[in-house]
């Protein structure tokens, strides 16, 4: 590989939070079809290849919360670290109207190779990071496109995703909704649980406090927007964790 499939920042930071960014990068390693998925540059720059702006928000929150963070360093189109190994969308061949040429004929052996090179090392590293920090709360940072092709516009600025465990999500949502200009999606624009996804694997199955934040990517497309939204979210995350611990 040309570089590791993940990187960790503030590994020994004392915060009770551990941050994750599963779709931080649109990088296509050289070992994947020579570093080329066969997509035009405009497709690699949009949400099908990575979560636009999510990495910058994660880094800013890591500073504000003094929290460790793990960020993937490969495109979700190489293989999706936020999917279980048996999920049919683990290796996408078609996404939001775009065919992924390098994935069209990927067979079981190629899927296994990508799992070994990228997906499993990322999850192994996240597991070690969480074990090192004991019983932290996990916050996973994602972003979503304002509008899928041929679909209605999405009005939410922030989406908060969760499954049955609402210990952290409920106080966080309540605090966000207390801001008069905040448009909050509750389990929007997606459902909050996929069997075998990253939070299922590392939080739900261990009983850890957790939530997943989705930010509309036009709001965080540059560094100023990323820092602005990290600064808005950080105090609500701190307060919600106190609510969840003592509620």
PDB file of C-alpha atoms in Angstrom:
ATOM      1  CA  UNK A   1       0.000   0.000   0.000  1.00  0.00           C
ATOM      2  CA  UNK A   2       1.128   3.578  -0.622  1.00  0.00           C
ATOM      3  CA  UNK A   3       0.109   4.665   2.908  1.00  0.00           C
ATOM      4  CA  UNK A   4      -1.703   3.287   5.971  1.00  0.00           C
ATOM      5  CA  UNK A   5      -5.493   2.850   5.712  1.00  0.00           C
ATOM      6  CA  UNK A   6      -6.197   5.047   8.746  1.00  0.00           C
ATOM      7  CA  UNK A   7      -4.613   7.614  10.990  1.00  0.00           C
ATOM      8  CA  UNK A   8      -5.173   8.452  14.637  1.00  0.00           C
ATOM      9  CA  UNK A   9      -4.836  11.896  16.180  1.00  0.00           C
ATOM     10  CA  UNK A  10      -4.553  12.808  19.880  1.00  0.00           C
ATOM     11  CA  UNK A  11      -4.226   9.117  20.710  1.00  0.00           C
ATOM     12  CA  UNK A  12      -3.580   9.695  24.425  1.00  0.00           C
ATOM     13  CA  UNK A  13      -5.963  12.599  24.953  1.00  0.00           C
ATOM     14  CA  UNK A  14      -7.880  12.303  28.236  1.00  0.00           C
ATOM     15  CA  UNK A  15     -11.401  13.040  27.002  1.00  0.00           C
ATOM     16  CA  UNK A  16     -14.176  10.502  27.628  1.00  0.00           C
ATOM     17  CA  UNK A  17     -14.970  10.861  23.916  1.00  0.00           C
ATOM     18  CA  UNK A  18     -13.520   8.859  21.063  1.00  0.00           C
ATOM     19  CA  UNK A  19     -14.299  10.322  17.644  1.00  0.00           C
ATOM     20  CA  UNK A  20     -14.515   8.338  14.433  1.00  0.00           C
ATOM     21  CA  UNK A  21     -14.665   9.433  10.815  1.00  0.00           C
ATOM     22  CA  UNK A  22     -15.365   6.353   8.712  1.00  0.00           C
ATOM     23  CA  UNK A  23     -15.547   8.199   5.386  1.00  0.00           C
ATOM     24  CA  UNK A  24     -12.801  10.774   5.871  1.00  0.00           C
ATOM     25  CA  UNK A  25     -10.991  10.419   2.538  1.00  0.00           C
ATOM     26  CA  UNK A  26     -11.541   9.959  -1.184  1.00  0.00           C
ATOM     27  CA  UNK A  27      -8.060   8.453  -1.602  1.00  0.00           C
ATOM     28  CA  UNK A  28      -7.794   5.475  -3.961  1.00  0.00           C
ATOM     29  CA  UNK A  29      -4.649   3.465  -3.140  1.00  0.00           C
ATOM     30  CA  UNK A  30      -2.355   2.385  -5.955  1.00  0.00           C
ATOM     31  CA  UNK A  31      -3.149  -1.278  -5.281  1.00  0.00           C
ATOM     32  CA  UNK A  32      -6.747  -0.648  -6.391  1.00  0.00           C
ATOM     33  CA  UNK A  33      -6.754  -0.634 -10.188  1.00  0.00           C
ATOM     34  CA  UNK A  34      -3.575   1.440 -10.238  1.00  0.00           C
ATOM     35  CA  UNK A  35      -5.098   4.087  -7.996  1.00  0.00           C
ATOM     36  CA  UNK A  36      -8.008   4.731 -10.324  1.00  0.00           C
ATOM     37  CA  UNK A  37     -11.618   3.628  -9.865  1.00  0.00           C
ATOM     38  CA  UNK A  38     -12.389   4.710 -13.420  1.00  0.00           C
ATOM     39  CA  UNK A  39     -14.487   7.646 -12.213  1.00  0.00           C
ATOM     40  CA  UNK A  40     -14.220  11.244 -13.415  1.00  0.00           C
ATOM     41  CA  UNK A  41     -12.707  13.708 -10.968  1.00  0.00           C
ATOM     42  CA  UNK A  42     -16.081  15.303 -10.249  1.00  0.00           C
ATOM     43  CA  UNK A  43     -17.435  11.989  -8.963  1.00  0.00           C
ATOM     44  CA  UNK A  44     -14.416  11.440  -6.713  1.00  0.00           C
ATOM     45  CA  UNK A  45     -15.006  14.924  -5.295  1.00  0.00           C
ATOM     46  CA  UNK A  46     -18.606  14.297  -4.277  1.00  0.00           C
ATOM     47  CA  UNK A  47     -20.388  12.394  -1.557  1.00  0.00           C
ATOM     48  CA  UNK A  48     -20.293   9.003  -3.266  1.00  0.00           C
ATOM     49  CA  UNK A  49     -16.517   8.796  -2.692  1.00  0.00           C
ATOM     50  CA  UNK A  50     -16.283  10.223   0.848  1.00  0.00           C
ATOM     51  CA  UNK A  51     -18.059  12.386   3.402  1.00  0.00           C
ATOM     52  CA  UNK A  52     -17.209  15.892   2.262  1.00  0.00           C
ATOM     53  CA  UNK A  53     -15.993  18.056   5.154  1.00  0.00           C
ATOM     54  CA  UNK A  54     -16.334  15.349   7.807  1.00  0.00           C
ATOM     55  CA  UNK A  55     -12.593  14.949   8.355  1.00  0.00           C
ATOM     56  CA  UNK A  56     -12.135  18.659   9.050  1.00  0.00           C
ATOM     57  CA  UNK A  57     -15.006  18.677  11.533  1.00  0.00           C
ATOM     58  CA  UNK A  58     -13.555  15.609  13.246  1.00  0.00           C
ATOM     59  CA  UNK A  59     -10.127  17.209  13.597  1.00  0.00           C
ATOM     60  CA  UNK A  60     -11.632  20.426  14.965  1.00  0.00           C
ATOM     61  CA  UNK A  61     -13.772  18.498  17.463  1.00  0.00           C
ATOM     62  CA  UNK A  62     -10.716  16.494  18.493  1.00  0.00           C
ATOM     63  CA  UNK A  63      -9.052  19.769  19.470  1.00  0.00           C
ATOM     64  CA  UNK A  64     -12.120  21.237  21.169  1.00  0.00           C
ATOM     65  CA  UNK A  65     -12.960  18.090  23.150  1.00  0.00           C
ATOM     66  CA  UNK A  66      -9.323  17.066  23.688  1.00  0.00           C
ATOM     67  CA  UNK A  67     -10.374  13.700  22.308  1.00  0.00           C
ATOM     68  CA  UNK A  68      -8.690  10.969  20.298  1.00  0.00           C
ATOM     69  CA  UNK A  69      -9.975  10.427  16.784  1.00  0.00           C
ATOM     70  CA  UNK A  70      -9.529   7.807  14.103  1.00  0.00           C
ATOM     71  CA  UNK A  71      -9.999   8.711  10.448  1.00  0.00           C
ATOM     72  CA  UNK A  72     -10.073   6.346   7.497  1.00  0.00           C
ATOM     73  CA  UNK A  73      -7.637   7.017   4.658  1.00  0.00           C
ATOM     74  CA  UNK A  74      -9.326   5.295   1.738  1.00  0.00           C
ATOM     75  CA  UNK A  75     -12.456   6.019  -0.260  1.00  0.00           C
ATOM     76  CA  UNK A  76     -15.686   4.374   0.776  1.00  0.00           C
ATOM     77  CA  UNK A  77     -15.851   3.168  -2.851  1.00  0.00           C
ATOM     78  CA  UNK A  78     -12.730   1.051  -2.269  1.00  0.00           C
ATOM     79  CA  UNK A  79     -14.613  -0.682   0.530  1.00  0.00           C
ATOM     80  CA  UNK A  80     -16.965   0.868   3.066  1.00  0.00           C
ATOM     81  CA  UNK A  81     -15.712   0.706   6.678  1.00  0.00           C
ATOM     82  CA  UNK A  82     -19.171   1.655   7.944  1.00  0.00           C
ATOM     83  CA  UNK A  83     -20.693  -1.569   6.652  1.00  0.00           C
ATOM     84  CA  UNK A  84     -20.597  -5.074   8.046  1.00  0.00           C
ATOM     85  CA  UNK A  85     -18.558  -7.610   6.138  1.00  0.00           C
ATOM     86  CA  UNK A  86     -21.714  -9.309   4.831  1.00  0.00           C
ATOM     87  CA  UNK A  87     -23.523  -6.102   3.868  1.00  0.00           C
ATOM     88  CA  UNK A  88     -24.416  -6.027   0.146  1.00  0.00           C
ATOM     89  CA  UNK A  89     -23.397  -2.342  -0.018  1.00  0.00           C
ATOM     90  CA  UNK A  90     -19.901  -3.036   1.333  1.00  0.00           C
ATOM     91  CA  UNK A  91     -18.430  -2.726  -2.160  1.00  0.00           C
ATOM     92  CA  UNK A  92     -20.575  -0.468  -4.307  1.00  0.00           C
ATOM     93  CA  UNK A  93     -20.931  -0.945  -8.056  1.00  0.00           C
ATOM     94  CA  UNK A  94     -23.488   1.822  -8.581  1.00  0.00           C
ATOM     95  CA  UNK A  95     -24.001   4.838  -6.334  1.00  0.00           C
ATOM     96  CA  UNK A  96     -26.308   7.831  -6.805  1.00  0.00           C
ATOM     97  CA  UNK A  97     -26.386   7.409 -10.574  1.00  0.00           C
ATOM     98  CA  UNK A  98     -22.674   6.708 -11.084  1.00  0.00           C
ATOM     99  CA  UNK A  99     -21.292   3.325 -12.130  1.00  0.00           C
ATOM    100  CA  UNK A 100     -18.007   2.465 -10.379  1.00  0.00           C
ATOM    101  CA  UNK A 101     -15.973   0.860 -13.211  1.00  0.00           C
ATOM    102  CA  UNK A 102     -13.243  -0.660 -11.034  1.00  0.00           C
ATOM    103  CA  UNK A 103     -15.887  -2.363  -8.887  1.00  0.00           C
ATOM    104  CA  UNK A 104     -18.187  -3.709 -11.584  1.00  0.00           C
ATOM    105  CA  UNK A 105     -16.417  -7.048 -11.882  1.00  0.00           C
ATOM    106  CA  UNK A 106     -14.867  -7.297  -8.410  1.00  0.00           C
ATOM    107  CA  UNK A 107     -15.269 -10.911  -7.298  1.00  0.00           C
ATOM    108  CA  UNK A 108     -15.214 -12.574  -3.887  1.00  0.00           C
ATOM    109  CA  UNK A 109     -11.413 -12.791  -3.916  1.00  0.00           C
ATOM    110  CA  UNK A 110     -11.095  -9.064  -4.613  1.00  0.00           C
ATOM    111  CA  UNK A 111     -13.591  -8.260  -1.866  1.00  0.00           C
ATOM    112  CA  UNK A 112     -11.588 -10.420   0.557  1.00  0.00           C
ATOM    113  CA  UNK A 113      -8.364  -8.673  -0.475  1.00  0.00           C
ATOM    114  CA  UNK A 114      -9.848  -5.248   0.198  1.00  0.00           C
ATOM    115  CA  UNK A 115     -11.238  -6.402   3.533  1.00  0.00           C
ATOM    116  CA  UNK A 116      -7.760  -7.542   4.569  1.00  0.00           C
ATOM    117  CA  UNK A 117      -5.994  -4.421   3.321  1.00  0.00           C
ATOM    118  CA  UNK A 118      -8.382  -1.704   4.478  1.00  0.00           C
ATOM    119  CA  UNK A 119     -11.582  -2.625   6.305  1.00  0.00           C
ATOM    120  CA  UNK A 120     -10.159  -4.974   8.939  1.00  0.00           C
ATOM    121  CA  UNK A 121      -7.080  -2.867   9.776  1.00  0.00           C
ATOM    122  CA  UNK A 122      -9.327   0.153  10.343  1.00  0.00           C
ATOM    123  CA  UNK A 123     -11.623  -1.764  12.689  1.00  0.00           C
ATOM    124  CA  UNK A 124      -8.735  -3.459  14.481  1.00  0.00           C
ATOM    125  CA  UNK A 125      -7.192  -0.035  15.134  1.00  0.00           C
ATOM    126  CA  UNK A 126     -10.499   1.387  16.355  1.00  0.00           C
ATOM    127  CA  UNK A 127     -10.937  -1.587  18.670  1.00  0.00           C
ATOM    128  CA  UNK A 128      -7.467  -1.044  20.133  1.00  0.00           C
ATOM    129  CA  UNK A 129      -8.099   2.680  20.579  1.00  0.00           C
ATOM    130  CA  UNK A 130     -11.340   2.035  22.446  1.00  0.00           C
ATOM    131  CA  UNK A 131      -9.734  -0.639  24.626  1.00  0.00           C
ATOM    132  CA  UNK A 132      -6.929   1.780  25.468  1.00  0.00           C
ATOM    133  CA  UNK A 133      -9.437   4.398  26.635  1.00  0.00           C
ATOM    134  CA  UNK A 134     -11.588   2.088  28.718  1.00  0.00           C
ATOM    135  CA  UNK A 135     -15.328   2.783  28.425  1.00  0.00           C
ATOM    136  CA  UNK A 136     -15.624   5.982  26.425  1.00  0.00           C
ATOM    137  CA  UNK A 137     -18.489   7.529  24.574  1.00  0.00           C
ATOM    138  CA  UNK A 138     -18.208   7.278  20.794  1.00  0.00           C
ATOM    139  CA  UNK A 139     -19.208  10.003  18.366  1.00  0.00           C
ATOM    140  CA  UNK A 140     -19.084   9.169  14.679  1.00  0.00           C
ATOM    141  CA  UNK A 141     -18.917  12.140  12.277  1.00  0.00           C
ATOM    142  CA  UNK A 142     -20.442  11.926   8.792  1.00  0.00           C
ATOM    143  CA  UNK A 143     -21.843  14.256   6.179  1.00  0.00           C
ATOM    144  CA  UNK A 144     -24.655  14.030   3.658  1.00  0.00           C
ATOM    145  CA  UNK A 145     -25.352  15.620   0.313  1.00  0.00           C
ATOM    146  CA  UNK A 146     -28.072  18.301   0.185  1.00  0.00           C
ATOM    147  CA  UNK A 147     -29.881  16.410  -2.564  1.00  0.00           C
ATOM    148  CA  UNK A 148     -29.598  13.007  -4.200  1.00  0.00           C
ATOM    149  CA  UNK A 149     -30.115  12.931  -7.949  1.00  0.00           C
ATOM    150  CA  UNK A 150     -33.812  12.987  -8.749  1.00  0.00           C
ATOM    151  CA  UNK A 151     -34.817  13.227  -5.083  1.00  0.00           C
ATOM    152  CA  UNK A 152     -36.211  16.066  -2.924  1.00  0.00           C
ATOM    153  CA  UNK A 153     -33.873  18.544  -1.269  1.00  0.00           C
ATOM    154  CA  UNK A 154     -32.899  17.692   2.293  1.00  0.00           C
ATOM    155  CA  UNK A 155     -33.709  20.535   4.686  1.00  0.00           C
ATOM    156  CA  UNK A 156     -31.768  19.402   7.763  1.00  0.00           C
ATOM    157  CA  UNK A 157     -28.535  21.040   8.815  1.00  0.00           C
ATOM    158  CA  UNK A 158     -27.698  18.259  11.261  1.00  0.00           C
ATOM    159  CA  UNK A 159     -28.934  14.711  11.506  1.00  0.00           C
ATOM    160  CA  UNK A 160     -28.584  12.645  14.677  1.00  0.00           C
ATOM    161  CA  UNK A 161     -28.716   8.900  14.134  1.00  0.00           C
ATOM    162  CA  UNK A 162     -29.258   6.193  16.740  1.00  0.00           C
ATOM    163  CA  UNK A 163     -30.875   2.808  17.213  1.00  0.00           C
ATOM    164  CA  UNK A 164     -32.550   1.501  20.359  1.00  0.00           C
ATOM    165  CA  UNK A 165     -30.004   3.022  22.739  1.00  0.00           C
ATOM    166  CA  UNK A 166     -31.020   6.671  23.058  1.00  0.00           C
ATOM    167  CA  UNK A 167     -29.114   7.522  26.247  1.00  0.00           C
ATOM    168  CA  UNK A 168     -26.835   9.977  24.493  1.00  0.00           C
ATOM    169  CA  UNK A 169     -28.885  10.822  21.414  1.00  0.00           C
ATOM    170  CA  UNK A 170     -31.920  12.151  23.293  1.00  0.00           C
ATOM    171  CA  UNK A 171     -30.132  14.792  25.407  1.00  0.00           C
ATOM    172  CA  UNK A 172     -27.996  15.807  22.430  1.00  0.00           C
ATOM    173  CA  UNK A 173     -31.027  16.227  20.175  1.00  0.00           C
ATOM    174  CA  UNK A 174     -32.858  18.208  22.882  1.00  0.00           C
ATOM    175  CA  UNK A 175     -29.945  20.612  23.198  1.00  0.00           C
ATOM    176  CA  UNK A 176     -29.637  21.074  19.448  1.00  0.00           C
ATOM    177  CA  UNK A 177     -33.371  21.689  19.145  1.00  0.00           C
ATOM    178  CA  UNK A 178     -33.043  24.371  21.799  1.00  0.00           C
ATOM    179  CA  UNK A 179     -31.239  26.556  19.253  1.00  0.00           C
ATOM    180  CA  UNK A 180     -33.925  28.494  17.346  1.00  0.00           C
ATOM    181  CA  UNK A 181     -32.102  28.416  13.997  1.00  0.00           C
ATOM    182  CA  UNK A 182     -31.079  24.747  14.057  1.00  0.00           C
ATOM    183  CA  UNK A 183     -32.869  22.350  11.689  1.00  0.00           C
ATOM    184  CA  UNK A 184     -32.348  18.902  13.198  1.00  0.00           C
ATOM    185  CA  UNK A 185     -33.129  15.566  11.603  1.00  0.00           C
ATOM    186  CA  UNK A 186     -33.923  12.749  14.012  1.00  0.00           C
ATOM    187  CA  UNK A 187     -32.731   9.574  12.288  1.00  0.00           C
ATOM    188  CA  UNK A 188     -32.606  11.652   9.125  1.00  0.00           C
ATOM    189  CA  UNK A 189     -31.571  11.525   6.353  1.00  0.00           C
ATOM    190  CA  UNK A 190     -30.998   7.837   7.160  1.00  0.00           C
ATOM    191  CA  UNK A 191     -32.062   5.230   9.662  1.00  0.00           C
ATOM    192  CA  UNK A 192     -29.750   5.043  12.631  1.00  0.00           C
ATOM    193  CA  UNK A 193     -28.803   1.389  12.571  1.00  0.00           C
ATOM    194  CA  UNK A 194     -27.288  -1.041  10.114  1.00  0.00           C
ATOM    195  CA  UNK A 195     -26.451  -4.507  11.462  1.00  0.00           C
ATOM    196  CA  UNK A 196     -22.698  -4.884  11.576  1.00  0.00           C
ATOM    197  CA  UNK A 197     -21.908  -1.216  10.937  1.00  0.00           C
ATOM    198  CA  UNK A 198     -19.145   0.549  12.841  1.00  0.00           C
ATOM    199  CA  UNK A 199     -21.249   1.642  15.817  1.00  0.00           C
ATOM    200  CA  UNK A 200     -23.035  -1.689  15.990  1.00  0.00           C
ATOM    201  CA  UNK A 201     -19.682  -3.403  16.160  1.00  0.00           C
ATOM    202  CA  UNK A 202     -17.818  -1.065  18.525  1.00  0.00           C
ATOM    203  CA  UNK A 203     -20.542   0.620  20.605  1.00  0.00           C
ATOM    204  CA  UNK A 204     -23.867  -1.189  20.676  1.00  0.00           C
ATOM    205  CA  UNK A 205     -22.387  -4.649  21.164  1.00  0.00           C
ATOM    206  CA  UNK A 206     -20.309  -3.314  24.091  1.00  0.00           C
ATOM    207  CA  UNK A 207     -22.991  -1.143  25.705  1.00  0.00           C
ATOM    208  CA  UNK A 208     -21.008   2.033  25.091  1.00  0.00           C
ATOM    209  CA  UNK A 209     -22.674   5.428  24.894  1.00  0.00           C
ATOM    210  CA  UNK A 210     -22.726   6.544  21.284  1.00  0.00           C
ATOM    211  CA  UNK A 211     -24.261   8.667  18.596  1.00  0.00           C
ATOM    212  CA  UNK A 212     -23.729   9.403  14.935  1.00  0.00           C
ATOM    213  CA  UNK A 213     -23.821  12.965  13.613  1.00  0.00           C
ATOM    214  CA  UNK A 214     -24.586  13.774   9.985  1.00  0.00           C
ATOM    215  CA  UNK A 215     -23.854  17.317   8.781  1.00  0.00           C
ATOM    216  CA  UNK A 216     -25.128  18.664   5.465  1.00  0.00           C
ATOM    217  CA  UNK A 217     -21.987  18.903   3.412  1.00  0.00           C
ATOM    218  CA  UNK A 218     -22.607  22.298   1.814  1.00  0.00           C
ATOM    219  CA  UNK A 219     -22.294  23.754   5.336  1.00  0.00           C
ATOM    220  CA  UNK A 220     -18.857  22.214   5.935  1.00  0.00           C
ATOM    221  CA  UNK A 221     -17.240  22.346   2.505  1.00  0.00           C
ATOM    222  CA  UNK A 222     -14.419  24.634   3.686  1.00  0.00           C
ATOM    223  CA  UNK A 223     -12.293  24.999   6.794  1.00  0.00           C
ATOM    224  CA  UNK A 224     -14.288  27.948   8.124  1.00  0.00           C
ATOM    225  CA  UNK A 225     -17.529  25.957   7.952  1.00  0.00           C
ATOM    226  CA  UNK A 226     -15.909  22.935   9.529  1.00  0.00           C
ATOM    227  CA  UNK A 227     -14.588  24.932  12.457  1.00  0.00           C
ATOM    228  CA  UNK A 228     -17.878  26.788  12.852  1.00  0.00           C
ATOM    229  CA  UNK A 229     -19.913  23.605  13.117  1.00  0.00           C
ATOM    230  CA  UNK A 230     -17.409  21.886  15.374  1.00  0.00           C
ATOM    231  CA  UNK A 231     -17.631  24.884  17.702  1.00  0.00           C
ATOM    232  CA  UNK A 232     -21.436  24.696  17.675  1.00  0.00           C
ATOM    233  CA  UNK A 233     -21.508  20.966  18.360  1.00  0.00           C
ATOM    234  CA  UNK A 234     -18.778  20.652  20.993  1.00  0.00           C
ATOM    235  CA  UNK A 235     -20.599  22.260  23.964  1.00  0.00           C
ATOM    236  CA  UNK A 236     -23.752  20.280  23.219  1.00  0.00           C
ATOM    237  CA  UNK A 237     -21.747  17.052  23.110  1.00  0.00           C
ATOM    238  CA  UNK A 238     -20.144  17.828  26.464  1.00  0.00           C
ATOM    239  CA  UNK A 239     -23.463  18.721  28.076  1.00  0.00           C
ATOM    240  CA  UNK A 240     -25.294  15.743  26.583  1.00  0.00           C
ATOM    241  CA  UNK A 241     -22.683  13.368  27.935  1.00  0.00           C
ATOM    242  CA  UNK A 242     -23.130  14.809  31.409  1.00  0.00           C
ATOM    243  CA  UNK A 243     -26.906  14.438  31.019  1.00  0.00           C
ATOM    244  CA  UNK A 244     -26.524  10.819  29.909  1.00  0.00           C
ATOM    245  CA  UNK A 245     -24.190   9.968  32.772  1.00  0.00           C
ATOM    246  CA  UNK A 246     -26.297  11.562  35.476  1.00  0.00           C
ATOM    247  CA  UNK A 247     -29.792  11.421  34.004  1.00  0.00           C
TER     248      UNK A 247
END
